[in-house]
PDB file of C-alpha atoms in Angstrom:
ATOM      1  CA  MET M 339     -22.119-140.309 159.897  1.00 73.00           C
ATOM      2  CA  LYS M 340     -24.806-139.765 157.270  1.00 86.00           C
ATOM      3  CA  LYS M 341     -23.723-139.303 153.666  1.00 93.00           C
ATOM      4  CA  LEU M 342     -24.654-135.960 152.135  1.00 96.00           C
ATOM      5  CA  ILE M 343     -26.245-135.955 148.696  1.00 97.00           C
ATOM      6  CA  LEU M 344     -26.399-132.698 146.751  1.00 97.00           C
ATOM      7  CA  LEU M 345     -29.313-132.703 144.312  1.00 97.00           C
ATOM      8  CA  ILE M 346     -28.870-130.039 141.622  1.00 97.00           C
ATOM      9  CA  GLU M 347     -32.285-129.903 139.984  1.00 96.00           C
ATOM     10  CA  ASP M 348     -34.816-127.161 139.176  1.00 94.00           C
ATOM     11  CA  ASP M 349     -37.859-129.362 138.567  1.00 93.00           C
ATOM     12  CA  ILE M 350     -39.969-129.275 141.748  1.00 95.00           C
ATOM     13  CA  ASP M 351     -41.696-132.556 140.855  1.00 94.00           C
ATOM     14  CA  ILE M 352     -38.354-134.394 140.577  1.00 93.00           C
ATOM     15  CA  ILE M 353     -37.100-132.807 143.797  1.00 95.00           C
ATOM     16  CA  ASN M 354     -40.236-134.013 145.608  1.00 93.00           C
ATOM     17  CA  LEU M 355     -39.906-137.435 143.981  1.00 92.00           C
ATOM     18  CA  THR M 356     -36.320-137.973 145.094  1.00 95.00           C
ATOM     19  CA  LYS M 357     -35.635-135.974 148.295  1.00 95.00           C
ATOM     20  CA  LYS M 358     -37.899-137.768 150.765  1.00 95.00           C
ATOM     21  CA  PRO M 359     -37.099-141.343 149.615  1.00 96.00           C
ATOM     22  CA  LEU M 360     -33.371-140.564 149.834  1.00 96.00           C
ATOM     23  CA  GLU M 361     -33.822-139.200 153.350  1.00 96.00           C
ATOM     24  CA  GLN M 362     -35.773-142.332 154.264  1.00 96.00           C
ATOM     25  CA  GLU M 363     -32.750-144.343 153.111  1.00 95.00           C
ATOM     26  CA  GLY M 364     -30.660-142.510 155.696  1.00 95.00           C
ATOM     27  CA  PHE M 365     -29.067-139.827 153.521  1.00 96.00           C
ATOM     28  CA  ASP M 366     -28.938-136.110 154.182  1.00 96.00           C
ATOM     29  CA  VAL M 367     -30.137-134.266 151.071  1.00 97.00           C
ATOM     30  CA  SER M 368     -29.257-130.716 150.065  1.00 97.00           C
ATOM     31  CA  VAL M 369     -30.878-129.040 147.042  1.00 97.00           C
ATOM     32  CA  ALA M 370     -29.627-126.423 144.581  1.00 97.00           C
ATOM     33  CA  MET M 371     -31.820-125.241 141.718  1.00 97.00           C
ATOM     34  CA  SER M 372     -29.269-123.612 139.424  1.00 96.00           C
ATOM     35  CA  VAL M 373     -25.738-123.913 138.054  1.00 96.00           C
ATOM     36  CA  LYS M 374     -24.643-120.955 140.176  1.00 96.00           C
ATOM     37  CA  PHE M 375     -25.953-122.301 143.477  1.00 97.00           C
ATOM     38  CA  GLY M 376     -24.963-125.840 142.556  1.00 97.00           C
ATOM     39  CA  ILE M 377     -21.312-124.804 142.330  1.00 96.00           C
ATOM     40  CA  GLU M 378     -21.646-122.727 145.498  1.00 96.00           C
ATOM     41  CA  LYS M 379     -23.087-125.661 147.467  1.00 97.00           C
ATOM     42  CA  VAL M 380     -20.418-128.066 146.205  1.00 96.00           C
ATOM     43  CA  ARG M 381     -17.804-125.563 147.396  1.00 95.00           C
ATOM     44  CA  LEU M 382     -19.386-124.927 150.810  1.00 95.00           C
ATOM     45  CA  GLU M 383     -20.856-128.326 151.686  1.00 95.00           C
ATOM     46  CA  GLU M 384     -18.437-130.791 149.998  1.00 94.00           C
ATOM     47  CA  PRO M 385     -21.135-133.464 149.510  1.00 96.00           C
ATOM     48  CA  ASN M 386     -20.366-137.178 149.298  1.00 95.00           C
ATOM     49  CA  ILE M 387     -22.119-137.433 145.936  1.00 96.00           C
ATOM     50  CA  VAL M 388     -23.856-135.085 143.479  1.00 97.00           C
ATOM     51  CA  ILE M 389     -27.021-135.845 141.512  1.00 97.00           C
ATOM     52  CA  LEU M 390     -26.927-133.407 138.604  1.00 95.00           C
ATOM     53  CA  ASP M 391     -29.627-132.451 136.123  1.00 93.00           C
ATOM     54  CA  LEU M 392     -28.326-131.253 132.750  1.00 89.00           C
ATOM     55  CA  MET M 393     -31.210-128.909 131.985  1.00 88.00           C
ATOM     56  CA  LEU M 394     -31.095-126.025 134.474  1.00 92.00           C
ATOM     57  CA  HIS M 395     -32.757-122.657 133.983  1.00 91.00           C
ATOM     58  CA  ASP M 396     -29.506-120.661 134.170  1.00 92.00           C
ATOM     59  CA  GLY M 397     -27.320-122.963 132.078  1.00 91.00           C
ATOM     60  CA  ASP M 398     -26.118-126.458 131.253  1.00 91.00           C
ATOM     61  CA  GLY M 399     -25.456-128.807 134.168  1.00 90.00           C
ATOM     62  CA  THR M 400     -22.206-129.875 132.510  1.00 91.00           C
ATOM     63  CA  GLU M 401     -20.808-126.513 133.649  1.00 94.00           C
ATOM     64  CA  VAL M 402     -20.980-127.814 137.220  1.00 95.00           C
ATOM     65  CA  LEU M 403     -19.392-131.113 136.192  1.00 93.00           C
ATOM     66  CA  LYS M 404     -16.544-129.403 134.327  1.00 93.00           C
ATOM     67  CA  TRP M 405     -15.908-127.018 137.247  1.00 95.00           C
ATOM     68  CA  MET M 406     -15.738-129.902 139.717  1.00 93.00           C
ATOM     69  CA  LYS M 407     -13.375-132.003 137.632  1.00 89.00           C
ATOM     70  CA  LYS M 408     -10.986-129.073 137.131  1.00 90.00           C
ATOM     71  CA  ASN M 409     -10.854-128.400 140.876  1.00 88.00           C
ATOM     72  CA  ASP M 410      -8.579-130.831 142.750  1.00 81.00           C
ATOM     73  CA  LYS M 411     -10.538-130.392 145.978  1.00 86.00           C
ATOM     74  CA  PHE M 412     -13.819-131.547 144.417  1.00 90.00           C
ATOM     75  CA  SER M 413     -12.736-133.680 141.454  1.00 87.00           C
ATOM     76  CA  ASN M 414     -13.105-136.932 143.430  1.00 87.00           C
ATOM     77  CA  ILE M 415     -16.735-136.303 144.400  1.00 93.00           C
ATOM     78  CA  PRO M 416     -18.824-138.773 142.349  1.00 93.00           C
ATOM     79  CA  VAL M 417     -21.504-137.380 140.042  1.00 95.00           C
ATOM     80  CA  ILE M 418     -24.638-139.065 138.689  1.00 95.00           C
ATOM     81  CA  VAL M 419     -26.218-137.149 135.818  1.00 93.00           C
ATOM     82  CA  LEU M 420     -29.967-136.968 135.231  1.00 90.00           C
ATOM     83  CA  THR M 421     -30.623-136.471 131.550  1.00 84.00           C
ATOM     84  CA  ALA M 422     -33.417-136.634 128.990  1.00 79.00           C
ATOM     85  CA  LYS M 423     -30.832-137.439 126.321  1.00 69.00           C
ATOM     86  CA  SER M 424     -30.382-141.102 125.531  1.00 64.00           C
ATOM     87  CA  SER M 425     -28.193-141.318 122.425  1.00 65.00           C
ATOM     88  CA  GLU M 426     -24.896-143.195 122.706  1.00 59.00           C
ATOM     89  CA  ILE M 427     -22.783-140.157 121.795  1.00 59.00           C
ATOM     90  CA  ASP M 428     -24.384-138.109 124.588  1.00 73.00           C
ATOM     91  CA  LYS M 429     -23.693-140.851 127.135  1.00 74.00           C
ATOM     92  CA  VAL M 430     -20.081-141.186 125.999  1.00 78.00           C
ATOM     93  CA  LEU M 431     -19.603-137.412 126.254  1.00 80.00           C
ATOM     94  CA  LEU M 432     -20.918-137.372 129.834  1.00 81.00           C
ATOM     95  CA  LEU M 433     -18.521-140.133 130.889  1.00 81.00           C
ATOM     96  CA  GLU M 434     -15.615-138.401 129.149  1.00 82.00           C
ATOM     97  CA  LEU M 435     -16.433-135.206 131.068  1.00 86.00           C
ATOM     98  CA  GLY M 436     -16.051-137.159 134.318  1.00 87.00           C
ATOM     99  CA  ALA M 437     -19.565-138.298 135.227  1.00 90.00           C
ATOM    100  CA  ASP M 438     -19.591-141.568 137.156  1.00 89.00           C
ATOM    101  CA  ASP M 439     -23.027-142.636 135.961  1.00 89.00           C
ATOM    102  CA  TYR M 440     -26.160-141.321 134.285  1.00 89.00           C
ATOM    103  CA  ILE M 441     -29.872-142.036 134.470  1.00 90.00           C
ATOM    104  CA  THR M 442     -32.265-141.185 131.677  1.00 88.00           C
ATOM    105  CA  LYS M 443     -35.565-139.548 132.603  1.00 86.00           C
ATOM    106  CA  PRO M 444     -38.089-140.755 133.540  1.00 87.00           C
ATOM    107  CA  PHE M 445     -36.308-142.925 136.108  1.00 90.00           C
ATOM    108  CA  SER M 446     -37.104-145.244 138.966  1.00 92.00           C
ATOM    109  CA  ILE M 447     -36.234-143.917 142.432  1.00 95.00           C
ATOM    110  CA  ARG M 448     -35.244-147.459 143.418  1.00 94.00           C
ATOM    111  CA  GLU M 449     -32.767-147.576 140.558  1.00 93.00           C
ATOM    112  CA  LEU M 450     -31.347-144.178 141.542  1.00 95.00           C
ATOM    113  CA  ILE M 451     -30.905-145.288 145.164  1.00 95.00           C
ATOM    114  CA  ALA M 452     -29.230-148.529 144.059  1.00 94.00           C
ATOM    115  CA  ARG M 453     -26.784-146.650 141.843  1.00 93.00           C
ATOM    116  CA  ILE M 454     -25.987-144.121 144.570  1.00 95.00           C
ATOM    117  CA  LYS M 455     -25.192-146.894 147.050  1.00 93.00           C
ATOM    118  CA  SER M 456     -23.109-148.776 144.496  1.00 91.00           C
ATOM    119  CA  ILE M 457     -21.001-145.731 143.604  1.00 91.00           C
ATOM    120  CA  LEU M 458     -20.497-144.756 147.251  1.00 91.00           C
ATOM    121  CA  ARG M 459     -19.337-148.303 148.090  1.00 87.00           C
ATOM    122  CA  ARG M 460     -16.902-148.196 145.168  1.00 85.00           C
ATOM    123  CA  TYR M 461     -15.514-144.839 146.251  1.00 83.00           C
ATOM    124  CA  GLU M 462     -15.146-145.975 149.869  1.00 80.00           C
ATOM    125  CA  THR M 463     -13.212-149.061 148.738  1.00 70.00           C
ATOM    126  CA  SER M 464     -11.039-146.929 146.469  1.00 65.00           C
ATOM    127  CA  LYS M 465     -10.352-144.494 149.318  1.00 65.00           C
ATOM    128  CA  GLU M 466      -9.392-147.331 151.667  1.00 59.00           C
ATOM    129  CA  ASN M 467      -6.989-148.714 149.076  1.00 58.00           C
ATOM    130  CA  LYS M 468      -5.540-145.266 148.494  1.00 60.00           C
ATOM    131  CA  ASP M 469      -5.099-144.756 152.235  1.00 66.00           C
ATOM    132  CA  ASN M 470      -2.929-147.878 152.298  1.00 81.00           C
ATOM    133  CA  LYS M 471      -0.495-146.436 149.777  1.00 83.00           C
ATOM    134  CA  PHE M 472       1.605-143.290 149.644  1.00 86.00           C
ATOM    135  CA  GLN M 473       3.148-141.848 146.506  1.00 85.00           C
ATOM    136  CA  GLU M 474       4.658-138.402 146.104  1.00 83.00           C
ATOM    137  CA  GLU M 475       7.417-137.518 143.666  1.00 82.00           C
ATOM    138  CA  GLY M 476       9.651-140.607 143.555  1.00 89.00           C
ATOM    139  CA  LEU M 477       8.781-141.974 146.991  1.00 92.00           C
ATOM    140  CA  GLU M 478       6.345-144.912 147.024  1.00 91.00           C
ATOM    141  CA  ILE M 479       5.168-146.754 150.132  1.00 91.00           C
ATOM    142  CA  ASP M 480       2.744-149.680 150.173  1.00 90.00           C
ATOM    143  CA  PHE M 481       1.616-150.087 153.778  1.00 87.00           C
ATOM    144  CA  ASP M 482       0.006-153.479 153.111  1.00 85.00           C
ATOM    145  CA  SER M 483       2.959-155.164 151.427  1.00 87.00           C
ATOM    146  CA  PHE M 484       5.645-153.333 153.471  1.00 90.00           C
ATOM    147  CA  GLU M 485       7.310-152.189 150.242  1.00 92.00           C
ATOM    148  CA  VAL M 486       9.198-148.927 149.833  1.00 94.00           C
ATOM    149  CA  LYS M 487      10.570-147.624 146.548  1.00 93.00           C
ATOM    150  CA  VAL M 488      12.789-144.642 145.883  1.00 94.00           C
ATOM    151  CA  ASP M 489      12.631-143.478 142.253  1.00 92.00           C
ATOM    152  CA  GLY M 490      11.282-146.903 141.333  1.00 91.00           C
ATOM    153  CA  ILE M 491      14.038-148.829 143.117  1.00 92.00           C
ATOM    154  CA  PRO M 492      12.973-151.036 146.076  1.00 94.00           C
ATOM    155  CA  ILE M 493      14.802-150.357 149.327  1.00 94.00           C
ATOM    156  CA  HIS M 494      14.959-152.538 152.415  1.00 94.00           C
ATOM    157  CA  LEU M 495      13.734-151.274 155.764  1.00 93.00           C
ATOM    158  CA  THR M 496      13.683-153.329 158.925  1.00 92.00           C
ATOM    159  CA  LYS M 497      10.294-153.902 160.549  1.00 91.00           C
ATOM    160  CA  LYS M 498      10.935-151.185 163.148  1.00 91.00           C
ATOM    161  CA  GLU M 499      12.189-148.731 160.518  1.00 93.00           C
ATOM    162  CA  PHE M 500       9.119-149.352 158.364  1.00 93.00           C
ATOM    163  CA  GLU M 501       6.741-148.892 161.301  1.00 92.00           C
ATOM    164  CA  ILE M 502       8.407-145.601 162.234  1.00 93.00           C
ATOM    165  CA  LEU M 503       8.208-144.363 158.645  1.00 93.00           C
ATOM    166  CA  LYS M 504       4.569-145.456 158.424  1.00 91.00           C
ATOM    167  CA  LEU M 505       3.723-143.583 161.622  1.00 90.00           C
ATOM    168  CA  LEU M 506       5.374-140.384 160.382  1.00 92.00           C
ATOM    169  CA  VAL M 507       3.862-140.535 156.879  1.00 90.00           C
ATOM    170  CA  LYS M 508       0.344-141.382 158.105  1.00 86.00           C
ATOM    171  CA  ASN M 509       0.593-138.329 160.382  1.00 86.00           C
ATOM    172  CA  LYS M 510       2.128-136.072 157.742  1.00 85.00           C
ATOM    173  CA  GLY M 511       2.788-132.580 159.069  1.00 84.00           C
ATOM    174  CA  ILE M 512       2.196-133.603 162.695  1.00 86.00           C
ATOM    175  CA  VAL M 513       5.112-133.737 165.125  1.00 87.00           C
ATOM    176  CA  MET M 514       5.576-137.167 166.708  1.00 87.00           C
ATOM    177  CA  ASN M 515       7.491-137.107 169.986  1.00 86.00           C
ATOM    178  CA  LYS M 516       9.747-139.988 171.027  1.00 84.00           C
ATOM    179  CA  GLU M 517       7.235-141.280 173.554  1.00 82.00           C
ATOM    180  CA  LYS M 518       4.554-141.527 170.842  1.00 84.00           C
ATOM    181  CA  ILE M 519       6.943-143.337 168.499  1.00 87.00           C
ATOM    182  CA  LEU M 520       8.026-145.659 171.294  1.00 84.00           C
ATOM    183  CA  PHE M 521       4.451-146.501 172.287  1.00 81.00           C
ATOM    184  CA  SER M 522       3.313-147.027 168.668  1.00 82.00           C
ATOM    185  CA  VAL M 523       6.254-149.043 167.334  1.00 85.00           C
ATOM    186  CA  TRP M 524       7.798-150.963 170.208  1.00 78.00           C
ATOM    187  CA  GLU M 525       5.426-153.607 171.541  1.00 62.00           C
ATOM    188  CA  ASP M 526       7.458-153.944 174.712  1.00 53.00           C
ATOM    189  CA  SER M 527       8.396-150.506 176.025  1.00 48.00           C
ATOM    190  CA  GLU M 528      10.986-152.162 178.255  1.00 48.00           C
ATOM    191  CA  GLU M 529      13.068-153.004 175.190  1.00 50.00           C
ATOM    192  CA  ILE M 530      14.482-149.482 175.226  1.00 50.00           C
ATOM    193  CA  SER M 531      14.410-146.574 177.601  1.00 50.00           C
ATOM    194  CA  GLU M 532      12.784-143.282 176.676  1.00 48.00           C
ATOM    195  CA  ASP M 533      16.042-141.394 177.132  1.00 47.00           C
ATOM    196  CA  SER M 534      18.054-143.660 174.843  1.00 56.00           C
ATOM    197  CA  ARG M 535      19.139-142.699 171.353  1.00 78.00           C
ATOM    198  CA  THR M 536      17.619-145.812 169.784  1.00 83.00           C
ATOM    199  CA  ILE M 537      14.837-143.891 168.040  1.00 87.00           C
ATOM    200  CA  ASP M 538      17.321-141.285 166.776  1.00 88.00           C
ATOM    201  CA  VAL M 539      19.478-144.080 165.347  1.00 90.00           C
ATOM    202  CA  HIS M 540      16.486-145.649 163.572  1.00 92.00           C
ATOM    203  CA  ILE M 541      15.393-142.289 162.150  1.00 93.00           C
ATOM    204  CA  ASN M 542      18.893-141.579 160.823  1.00 93.00           C
ATOM    205  CA  LYS M 543      19.001-144.986 159.129  1.00 94.00           C
ATOM    206  CA  ILE M 544      15.614-144.371 157.518  1.00 95.00           C
ATOM    207  CA  LYS M 545      16.685-140.938 156.258  1.00 94.00           C
ATOM    208  CA  LYS M 546      19.845-142.404 154.755  1.00 94.00           C
ATOM    209  CA  LYS M 547      17.970-145.209 152.989  1.00 95.00           C
ATOM    210  CA  LEU M 548      15.411-142.762 151.554  1.00 95.00           C
ATOM    211  CA  GLY M 549      18.218-140.774 149.933  1.00 93.00           C
ATOM    212  CA  LYS M 550      17.107-137.324 148.766  1.00 93.00           C
ATOM    213  CA  TYR M 551      13.634-137.954 150.188  1.00 93.00           C
ATOM    214  CA  GLY M 552      15.091-138.466 153.659  1.00 93.00           C
ATOM    215  CA  SER M 553      15.100-134.691 154.055  1.00 92.00           C
ATOM    216  CA  ARG M 554      11.306-134.845 154.354  1.00 92.00           C
ATOM    217  CA  ILE M 555      11.790-136.295 157.840  1.00 94.00           C
ATOM    218  CA  VAL M 556      12.737-133.293 159.946  1.00 92.00           C
ATOM    219  CA  VAL M 557      13.758-132.809 163.554  1.00 89.00           C
ATOM    220  CA  VAL M 558      11.641-130.440 165.624  1.00 86.00           C
ATOM    221  CA  ARG M 559      14.115-129.621 168.359  1.00 83.00           C
ATOM    222  CA  GLY M 560      12.952-130.403 171.845  1.00 80.00           C
ATOM    223  CA  VAL M 561       9.788-132.046 170.538  1.00 84.00           C
ATOM    224  CA  GLY M 562      10.319-134.908 168.090  1.00 88.00           C
ATOM    225  CA  TYR M 563      10.087-135.716 164.384  1.00 92.00           C
ATOM    226  CA  LYS M 564       7.668-135.033 161.555  1.00 91.00           C
ATOM    227  CA  PHE M 565       7.263-135.952 157.903  1.00 91.00           C
ATOM    228  CA  GLN M 566       6.716-132.822 155.802  1.00 86.00           C
TER     229      GLN M 566
END
């Protein structure tokens, strides 16, 4: 799927300079020419990255940056700032506000494309790493190292127990029936029968080991289990 770039810029020359080359690189490019419409397009389109000019006709581009970083839904969208300012204090301020990078005008389109690709690769790697870990309240699960901690204290789960917990957590909010758990966790379905209580026994052991967080695994009667 193509990555969507939102270019918030009101200079037609810069829009023409950047839009077509970015599209030729395989990106989809959306344009907003003001603070107001920049925020609106971030909200509606949820772009993969934002290229933000600081000097917009209806205000300062940092208003968009501040709004994004205060909003949990959009705070992780990377932002590259286009600026005519080049002093060290200005650059530091931009980074402190949450910008991922900045380019001083005039700029090379090749440099902009290189920075976009670099930031997107970094965010994809970060997302993959985040997807391999779960942490809410005092429950921590590292899916790569098979480690589970409850309020900072490691607990031991058997391989089957860990795989069941992983399946439920990765599908948070979705009910998993016994057949789905059986198919996903037991390599040999002949090891147990679908009408046995083996899965129930494993679930109960997991809930007990998780202590107060075990209550997040709930029974949906007649259907299966879910992690909520």
